[in-house]
Amino acid sequence: MSAGKALAPGCVIHGAGDLRVEDVPVPRPGPGEALVAVRYGGVCGSDLHYWRHGGVGDFRLREPMLLGHEVVGTVLSYGSPDTAGPAAGTSIAVHPATPCGVCPECVDGRRNVCRDTRYLGSAARFPHVQGGFAARIVVPAGQVRALPAGLDPRRGALAEPLSVALHAVRRAGDLAGRHVLVTGAGPIGCLVVAAAKAAGAAHVTVTDLLPAALEYARAAGADTLVRADDPDDPGRPVDVDTAIEASGVAAGLDTCLRLVRRGGTVVQLGMLRPGQSPFAGNLLVSREIELRGAFRFDGEFDDALRLLAAEPAFDALVSAVVPVREAASAFELAADRSRSCKVLLDFDAPPTAA
């Protein structure tokens, strides 16, 4: 694609602690591509990792990169008239992944772990895949999904993280009638609660260090809230059927392994720190616990949109909407889990000082 002369605001990360709102060129869609006017972008934990640490997991920044992969907006145009997709003017969400389609994983139906995928706002490959935090972006038309009728775009901005949660729940197996433990009540953990309930879980217990985060988990449908730093908390469960680790810290994984029943399942969803992570590995053997990883998602994106359209309670998880020109304050707020759950950038709103 070639760049036009028009400029639009975008959130570009240059290194750890170096986030800039810059006027970036408005791209032009090529054949098979859609030009999208972004309305909202959700600040994800991975965006915060790039901002704080210059990388996420083993993926390190090597060049400036537009952040963002949780975006909703409106189709403006297509690069060619024969491109299939929602009509211009349609409110849409963007599926952030473009799998290669030919690697062994794609052929095996596991496109979410494609070895050559392109994912918006990711430093997993070089040159990096530029993200969706710009007022105008171009994406493959196949990544564009029309929002279901009646779905508010603000709630629709939760589609990507809810898809992650739905995939983790599916990796856990049948949850109908089960007691599920979720460690970590950040945005993803809260959405795992909602996804587990939608999958028929009879009881969901959530652990976290912060009372405010636990209250967001309650809004998402959690039955029992437990302070992770209080071993005597009366709500602390014993022998849960399934545990989903959503905090991204080794202590959370350790908790899951110790509280899941013999023969139970633990799903590691949170991205752990780079390098080795200590955990109670002997419990895997002596209790025959199944430990499974969950990475991103695939077809769950469409399911997430349908679930969001059906359930207005998800609105409670959007704790703030901040104009894009004030992205620095949005990232500060998103990083403060005592004050926020999901923070959205608004690419249409003027600065609050204006």
CSV table of C-alpha atoms in Angstrom, one decimal:
chain,number,residue,atom,x,y,z
A,1,MET,CA,0.0,0.0,0.0
A,2,SER,CA,1.1,3.6,-0.5
A,3,ALA,CA,0.8,6.5,1.9
A,4,GLY,CA,-1.3,9.6,1.1
A,5,LYS,CA,-0.4,13.1,2.2
A,6,ALA,CA,-3.1,13.4,4.8
A,7,LEU,CA,-2.2,12.9,8.4
A,8,ALA,CA,-4.1,11.4,11.4
A,9,PRO,CA,-3.1,10.9,15.0
A,10,GLY,CA,-1.5,7.6,16.1
A,11,CYS,CA,0.0,6.2,19.2
A,12,VAL,CA,3.6,5.1,18.5
A,13,ILE,CA,5.9,3.4,20.9
A,14,HIS,CA,9.6,4.1,20.5
A,15,GLY,CA,11.0,2.3,23.5
A,16,ALA,CA,10.4,1.6,27.1
A,17,GLY,CA,8.6,4.7,28.6
A,18,ASP,CA,8.6,6.5,25.2
A,19,LEU,CA,5.0,6.7,24.0
A,20,ARG,CA,4.2,9.4,21.5
A,21,VAL,CA,1.0,10.7,19.9
A,22,GLU,CA,2.2,11.5,16.4
A,23,ASP,CA,0.5,12.6,13.2
A,24,VAL,CA,1.0,9.6,10.9
A,25,PRO,CA,0.3,9.3,7.2
A,26,VAL,CA,-3.2,8.1,6.2
A,27,PRO,CA,-2.7,4.9,4.3
A,28,ARG,CA,-4.4,4.0,1.0
A,29,PRO,CA,-6.0,0.6,0.7
A,30,GLY,CA,-4.7,-1.7,-2.0
A,31,PRO,CA,-6.5,-4.6,-3.6
A,32,GLY,CA,-8.3,-6.8,-1.0
A,33,GLU,CA,-7.8,-4.1,1.7
A,34,ALA,CA,-10.2,-1.9,3.7
A,35,LEU,CA,-9.6,1.6,4.9
A,36,VAL,CA,-11.1,1.9,8.4
A,37,ALA,CA,-11.8,5.0,10.5
A,38,VAL,CA,-11.0,3.8,14.0
A,39,ARG,CA,-13.4,5.0,16.7
A,40,TYR,CA,-12.2,3.2,19.9
A,41,GLY,CA,-9.1,1.3,20.8
A,42,GLY,CA,-8.7,-0.8,23.9
A,43,VAL,CA,-5.5,-0.5,25.9
A,44,CYS,CA,-4.3,-4.1,26.4
A,45,GLY,CA,-1.8,-5.6,28.8
A,46,SER,CA,0.6,-6.2,26.0
A,47,ASP,CA,0.4,-2.5,25.0
A,48,LEU,CA,1.3,-1.7,28.6
A,49,HIS,CA,4.2,-4.1,28.5
A,50,TYR,CA,5.6,-2.4,25.4
A,51,TRP,CA,5.2,1.0,27.1
A,52,ARG,CA,6.7,0.0,30.4
A,53,HIS,CA,9.4,-2.6,29.4
A,54,GLY,CA,10.0,-2.2,25.6
A,55,GLY,CA,8.6,-5.6,24.9
A,56,VAL,CA,6.1,-8.3,25.9
A,57,GLY,CA,7.2,-11.8,26.8
A,58,ASP,CA,10.0,-12.7,24.4
A,59,PHE,CA,9.0,-10.1,21.8
A,60,ARG,CA,11.2,-7.0,22.0
A,61,LEU,CA,10.9,-3.7,20.2
A,62,ARG,CA,13.4,-3.1,17.5
A,63,GLU,CA,11.8,-0.1,15.8
A,64,PRO,CA,9.0,2.4,16.4
A,65,MET,CA,5.6,0.7,16.2
A,66,LEU,CA,2.0,1.8,16.2
A,67,LEU,CA,0.4,0.0,19.2
A,68,GLY,CA,-3.0,-1.5,19.4
A,69,HIS,CA,-5.0,-4.5,18.3
A,70,GLU,CA,-8.4,-4.0,20.0
A,71,VAL,CA,-10.1,-1.6,17.6
A,72,VAL,CA,-13.6,-0.8,16.3
A,73,GLY,CA,-14.6,1.8,13.8
A,74,THR,CA,-16.3,2.3,10.4
A,75,VAL,CA,-15.4,1.1,6.9
A,76,LEU,CA,-14.5,4.0,4.7
A,77,SER,CA,-13.6,2.4,1.5
A,78,TYR,CA,-11.9,-0.6,-0.2
A,79,GLY,CA,-8.9,-0.7,-2.4
A,80,SER,CA,-10.8,-2.3,-5.3
A,81,PRO,CA,-14.5,-2.3,-6.1
A,82,ASP,CA,-14.7,-6.1,-6.2
A,83,THR,CA,-13.5,-6.6,-2.6
A,84,ALA,CA,-15.9,-8.5,-0.4
A,85,GLY,CA,-16.8,-6.9,3.0
A,86,PRO,CA,-19.3,-4.8,4.9
A,87,ALA,CA,-20.5,-1.8,3.0
A,88,ALA,CA,-18.8,1.6,3.4
A,89,GLY,CA,-20.3,3.3,6.5
A,90,THR,CA,-20.8,0.0,8.4
A,91,SER,CA,-19.7,-0.1,12.1
A,92,ILE,CA,-17.1,-2.9,12.3
A,93,ALA,CA,-14.6,-4.6,14.6
A,94,VAL,CA,-11.2,-5.7,13.3
A,95,HIS,CA,-9.9,-9.2,13.8
A,96,PRO,CA,-6.2,-8.5,14.5
A,97,ALA,CA,-4.7,-11.7,13.1
A,98,THR,CA,-3.7,-12.7,9.6
A,99,PRO,CA,-2.5,-16.3,9.7
A,100,CYS,CA,-0.4,-17.5,6.8
A,101,GLY,CA,-2.8,-20.4,6.0
A,102,VAL,CA,-0.1,-22.8,4.8
A,103,CYS,CA,2.1,-23.7,7.8
A,104,PRO,CA,1.5,-27.0,9.6
A,105,GLU,CA,-0.4,-25.3,12.4
A,106,CYS,CA,-2.8,-23.6,10.0
A,107,VAL,CA,-3.3,-26.8,8.0
A,108,ASP,CA,-4.1,-28.5,11.3
A,109,GLY,CA,-6.8,-26.0,12.2
A,110,ARG,CA,-4.8,-24.1,14.8
A,111,ARG,CA,-4.3,-20.8,13.1
A,112,ASN,CA,-4.0,-19.0,16.4
A,113,VAL,CA,-0.5,-20.5,16.8
A,114,CYS,CA,0.5,-19.9,13.1
A,115,ARG,CA,4.3,-19.7,12.9
A,116,ASP,CA,4.1,-16.9,10.4
A,117,THR,CA,1.1,-14.9,11.4
A,118,ARG,CA,0.8,-11.1,11.3
A,119,TYR,CA,-0.9,-9.6,14.3
A,120,LEU,CA,-1.7,-5.9,14.7
A,121,GLY,CA,0.7,-4.0,17.0
A,122,SER,CA,3.1,-6.9,17.5
A,123,ALA,CA,6.9,-7.0,17.7
A,124,ALA,CA,7.0,-10.8,17.3
A,125,ARG,CA,8.4,-10.4,13.8
A,126,PHE,CA,10.7,-7.8,12.1
A,127,PRO,CA,9.8,-5.5,10.6
A,128,HIS,CA,7.1,-5.2,13.2
A,129,VAL,CA,3.4,-5.4,12.3
A,130,GLN,CA,2.1,-1.9,12.9
A,131,GLY,CA,-1.0,-1.7,15.1
A,132,GLY,CA,-4.4,-0.2,15.0
A,133,PHE,CA,-4.0,2.8,17.3
A,134,ALA,CA,-4.4,5.4,14.5
A,135,ALA,CA,-7.4,7.3,13.4
A,136,ARG,CA,-7.1,5.7,9.9
A,137,ILE,CA,-5.8,2.2,9.3
A,138,VAL,CA,-5.7,-0.2,6.4
A,139,VAL,CA,-6.3,-3.9,7.1
A,140,PRO,CA,-7.0,-7.0,4.9
A,141,ALA,CA,-10.8,-7.0,4.2
A,142,GLY,CA,-11.1,-10.5,5.6
A,143,GLN,CA,-10.3,-9.1,9.0
A,144,VAL,CA,-13.3,-6.8,9.1
A,145,ARG,CA,-16.4,-7.9,10.9
A,146,ALA,CA,-19.7,-6.0,11.0
A,147,LEU,CA,-20.9,-5.3,14.5
A,148,PRO,CA,-24.2,-7.1,15.3
A,149,ALA,CA,-27.3,-4.9,15.2
A,150,GLY,CA,-27.6,-3.0,18.4
A,151,LEU,CA,-24.0,-3.5,19.7
A,152,ASP,CA,-22.6,-0.2,20.9
A,153,PRO,CA,-19.1,0.3,19.5
A,154,ARG,CA,-17.7,1.0,23.0
A,155,ARG,CA,-18.8,-2.5,24.1
A,156,GLY,CA,-17.7,-3.9,20.8
A,157,ALA,CA,-14.2,-2.8,21.6
A,158,LEU,CA,-14.1,-5.7,24.0
A,159,ALA,CA,-14.3,-8.3,21.2
A,160,GLU,CA,-10.6,-9.0,21.0
A,161,PRO,CA,-9.9,-9.6,24.7
A,162,LEU,CA,-13.2,-11.5,25.1
A,163,SER,CA,-12.0,-13.7,22.2
A,164,VAL,CA,-8.8,-14.5,24.2
A,165,ALA,CA,-11.0,-15.4,27.2
A,166,LEU,CA,-13.3,-17.6,25.1
A,167,HIS,CA,-10.3,-19.5,23.6
A,168,ALA,CA,-8.9,-20.1,27.1
A,169,VAL,CA,-12.2,-21.4,28.3
A,170,ARG,CA,-12.4,-23.7,25.3
A,171,ARG,CA,-8.9,-25.0,26.0
A,172,ALA,CA,-10.1,-25.9,29.5
A,173,GLY,CA,-12.7,-28.3,28.1
A,174,ASP,CA,-16.3,-28.8,29.2
A,175,LEU,CA,-17.1,-26.4,32.1
A,176,ALA,CA,-20.8,-27.2,32.5
A,177,GLY,CA,-21.6,-27.6,36.1
A,178,ARG,CA,-17.9,-27.1,37.1
A,179,HIS,CA,-16.2,-25.0,39.8
A,180,VAL,CA,-13.6,-22.8,38.0
A,181,LEU,CA,-10.8,-20.8,39.6
A,182,VAL,CA,-9.5,-17.7,37.8
A,183,THR,CA,-6.3,-16.2,39.2
A,184,GLY,CA,-6.0,-12.5,38.2
A,185,ALA,CA,-8.9,-10.1,37.9
A,186,GLY,CA,-7.4,-7.8,35.3
A,187,PRO,CA,-9.5,-7.1,32.1
A,188,ILE,CA,-8.7,-10.6,30.7
A,189,GLY,CA,-9.4,-12.4,34.0
A,190,CYS,CA,-12.7,-10.6,34.3
A,191,LEU,CA,-13.6,-11.6,30.7
A,192,VAL,CA,-12.6,-15.2,31.5
A,193,VAL,CA,-15.2,-15.1,34.3
A,194,ALA,CA,-17.9,-14.0,31.9
A,195,ALA,CA,-16.8,-16.6,29.3
A,196,ALA,CA,-16.7,-19.4,31.9
A,197,LYS,CA,-20.3,-18.4,33.0
A,198,ALA,CA,-21.4,-18.4,29.4
A,199,ALA,CA,-19.9,-21.9,29.0
A,200,GLY,CA,-22.1,-23.2,31.9
A,201,ALA,CA,-19.7,-23.0,34.9
A,202,ALA,CA,-21.7,-23.5,38.1
A,203,HIS,CA,-19.3,-21.5,40.3
A,204,VAL,CA,-16.4,-19.2,39.5
A,205,THR,CA,-13.9,-18.1,42.2
A,206,VAL,CA,-11.5,-15.3,41.4
A,207,THR,CA,-8.3,-14.4,43.3
A,208,ASP,CA,-6.4,-11.1,43.1
A,209,LEU,CA,-4.4,-8.8,45.3
A,210,LEU,CA,-6.6,-5.7,44.7
A,211,PRO,CA,-10.1,-5.2,46.1
A,212,ALA,CA,-11.0,-2.9,43.3
A,213,ALA,CA,-10.0,-5.5,40.7
A,214,LEU,CA,-12.1,-8.1,42.5
A,215,GLU,CA,-15.1,-5.9,42.3
A,216,TYR,CA,-14.8,-5.8,38.5
A,217,ALA,CA,-14.7,-9.6,38.6
A,218,ARG,CA,-17.9,-9.5,40.6
A,219,ALA,CA,-19.5,-7.3,37.9
A,220,ALA,CA,-18.4,-9.9,35.3
A,221,GLY,CA,-20.3,-12.7,37.2
A,222,ALA,CA,-17.8,-14.1,39.8
A,223,ASP,CA,-19.4,-16.0,42.6
A,224,THR,CA,-16.6,-15.9,45.2
A,225,LEU,CA,-13.8,-13.3,45.5
A,226,VAL,CA,-10.6,-14.2,47.3
A,227,ARG,CA,-7.6,-12.0,48.3
A,228,ALA,CA,-4.6,-13.7,46.8
A,229,ASP,CA,-2.3,-12.6,49.7
A,230,ASP,CA,-4.6,-13.9,52.4
A,231,PRO,CA,-4.1,-17.7,52.9
A,232,ASP,CA,-6.9,-17.7,55.6
A,233,ASP,CA,-9.5,-16.1,53.3
A,234,PRO,CA,-12.6,-18.2,54.0
A,235,GLY,CA,-13.5,-18.1,50.3
A,236,ARG,CA,-10.2,-19.9,49.2
A,237,PRO,CA,-11.4,-23.0,47.4
A,238,VAL,CA,-10.1,-26.6,47.6
A,239,ASP,CA,-10.2,-29.1,44.8
A,240,VAL,CA,-11.6,-26.9,42.0
A,241,ASP,CA,-12.3,-28.7,38.8
A,242,THR,CA,-10.5,-26.3,36.5
A,243,ALA,CA,-8.2,-23.3,37.0
A,244,ILE,CA,-7.3,-20.6,34.5
A,245,GLU,CA,-4.2,-18.5,35.2
A,246,ALA,CA,-4.8,-15.0,34.0
A,247,SER,CA,-2.4,-12.9,36.1
A,248,GLY,CA,0.8,-13.7,34.2
A,249,VAL,CA,2.9,-14.3,37.3
A,250,ALA,CA,4.4,-17.6,38.5
A,251,ALA,CA,2.7,-17.3,41.9
A,252,GLY,CA,-0.7,-17.5,40.1
A,253,LEU,CA,0.3,-20.7,38.3
A,254,ASP,CA,1.5,-22.1,41.6
A,255,THR,CA,-1.9,-21.3,43.2
A,256,CYS,CA,-3.7,-23.0,40.3
A,257,LEU,CA,-1.7,-26.2,40.6
A,258,ARG,CA,-2.2,-26.4,44.4
A,259,LEU,CA,-6.0,-25.7,44.4
A,260,VAL,CA,-7.1,-27.8,41.4
A,261,ARG,CA,-8.3,-31.3,42.1
A,262,ARG,CA,-6.5,-34.5,41.2
A,263,GLY,CA,-6.9,-35.1,37.5
A,264,GLY,CA,-8.0,-31.5,37.0
A,265,THR,CA,-7.0,-29.0,34.3
A,266,VAL,CA,-5.0,-25.8,34.5
A,267,VAL,CA,-4.9,-23.4,31.6
A,268,GLN,CA,-2.0,-20.9,31.5
A,269,LEU,CA,-3.3,-17.8,29.8
A,270,GLY,CA,-1.3,-15.0,31.3
A,271,MET,CA,2.0,-14.3,29.5
A,272,LEU,CA,4.8,-15.0,32.0
A,273,ARG,CA,8.0,-13.1,32.3
A,274,PRO,CA,10.8,-14.0,29.8
A,275,GLY,CA,13.0,-16.9,30.9
A,276,GLN,CA,12.4,-19.7,33.3
A,277,SER,CA,9.4,-19.7,35.6
A,278,PRO,CA,9.5,-21.8,38.8
A,279,PHE,CA,6.3,-23.8,39.5
A,280,ALA,CA,5.2,-26.9,41.5
A,281,GLY,CA,5.9,-29.3,38.7
A,282,ASN,CA,5.8,-32.4,40.9
A,283,LEU,CA,2.1,-31.8,41.4
A,284,LEU,CA,1.6,-32.4,37.6
A,285,VAL,CA,3.0,-35.9,38.2
A,286,SER,CA,1.5,-36.9,41.6
A,287,ARG,CA,-2.0,-35.5,40.8
A,288,GLU,CA,-2.0,-36.1,37.1
A,289,ILE,CA,-2.9,-32.5,36.5
A,290,GLU,CA,-3.2,-31.4,32.8
A,291,LEU,CA,-1.4,-28.1,32.1
A,292,ARG,CA,-2.4,-26.4,28.9
A,293,GLY,CA,-1.4,-23.2,27.2
A,294,ALA,CA,-3.9,-20.7,25.6
A,295,PHE,CA,-2.6,-18.2,23.0
A,296,ARG,CA,-4.8,-15.6,21.3
A,297,PHE,CA,-7.8,-17.0,19.4
A,298,ASP,CA,-9.2,-17.7,16.0
A,299,GLY,CA,-12.9,-18.2,15.2
A,300,GLU,CA,-13.9,-17.1,18.7
A,301,PHE,CA,-13.9,-13.5,17.5
A,302,ASP,CA,-17.3,-13.9,15.9
A,303,ASP,CA,-18.6,-15.6,19.0
A,304,ALA,CA,-17.3,-12.8,21.1
A,305,LEU,CA,-19.3,-10.2,19.0
A,306,ARG,CA,-22.5,-12.2,19.4
A,307,LEU,CA,-22.0,-12.6,23.2
A,308,LEU,CA,-21.3,-8.8,23.6
A,309,ALA,CA,-24.4,-8.0,21.6
A,310,ALA,CA,-26.5,-10.2,23.9
A,311,GLU,CA,-25.1,-9.0,27.2
A,312,PRO,CA,-25.1,-5.3,28.2
A,313,ALA,CA,-23.5,-6.2,31.5
A,314,PHE,CA,-20.1,-6.0,29.8
A,315,ASP,CA,-20.4,-2.2,29.8
A,316,ALA,CA,-19.4,-2.3,33.5
A,317,LEU,CA,-15.9,-3.4,32.5
A,318,VAL,CA,-15.2,-0.2,30.4
A,319,SER,CA,-14.0,2.0,33.2
A,320,ALA,CA,-12.8,5.0,31.1
A,321,VAL,CA,-12.8,6.5,27.6
A,322,VAL,CA,-9.9,8.9,27.0
A,323,PRO,CA,-9.2,11.1,23.9
A,324,VAL,CA,-6.3,9.8,21.8
A,325,ARG,CA,-4.3,13.0,22.2
A,326,GLU,CA,-4.2,12.2,26.0
A,327,ALA,CA,-2.9,8.7,25.4
A,328,ALA,CA,-0.2,9.1,28.1
A,329,SER,CA,-2.9,9.6,30.8
A,330,ALA,CA,-4.9,6.7,29.4
A,331,PHE,CA,-1.9,4.4,29.7
A,332,GLU,CA,-1.2,5.6,33.2
A,333,LEU,CA,-4.8,4.9,34.1
A,334,ALA,CA,-4.9,1.5,32.5
A,335,ALA,CA,-1.7,0.5,34.4
A,336,ASP,CA,-3.4,1.4,37.7
A,337,ARG,CA,-5.6,-1.5,38.4
A,338,SER,CA,-6.8,0.1,41.6
A,339,ARG,CA,-8.6,2.6,39.4
A,340,SER,CA,-9.6,0.9,36.2
A,341,CYS,CA,-10.4,-2.3,34.3
A,342,LYS,CA,-10.6,-1.6,30.6
A,343,VAL,CA,-9.6,1.8,29.3
A,344,LEU,CA,-10.5,2.9,25.7
A,345,LEU,CA,-8.9,5.5,23.5
A,346,ASP,CA,-11.4,7.6,21.6
A,347,PHE,CA,-10.0,8.6,18.2
A,348,ASP,CA,-12.9,11.0,17.5
A,349,ALA,CA,-13.1,13.0,20.8
A,350,PRO,CA,-11.2,16.3,21.2
A,351,PRO,CA,-8.8,16.7,24.2
A,352,THR,CA,-10.6,17.3,27.4
A,353,ALA,CA,-8.7,20.6,27.8
A,354,ALA,CA,-10.1,21.9,24.5
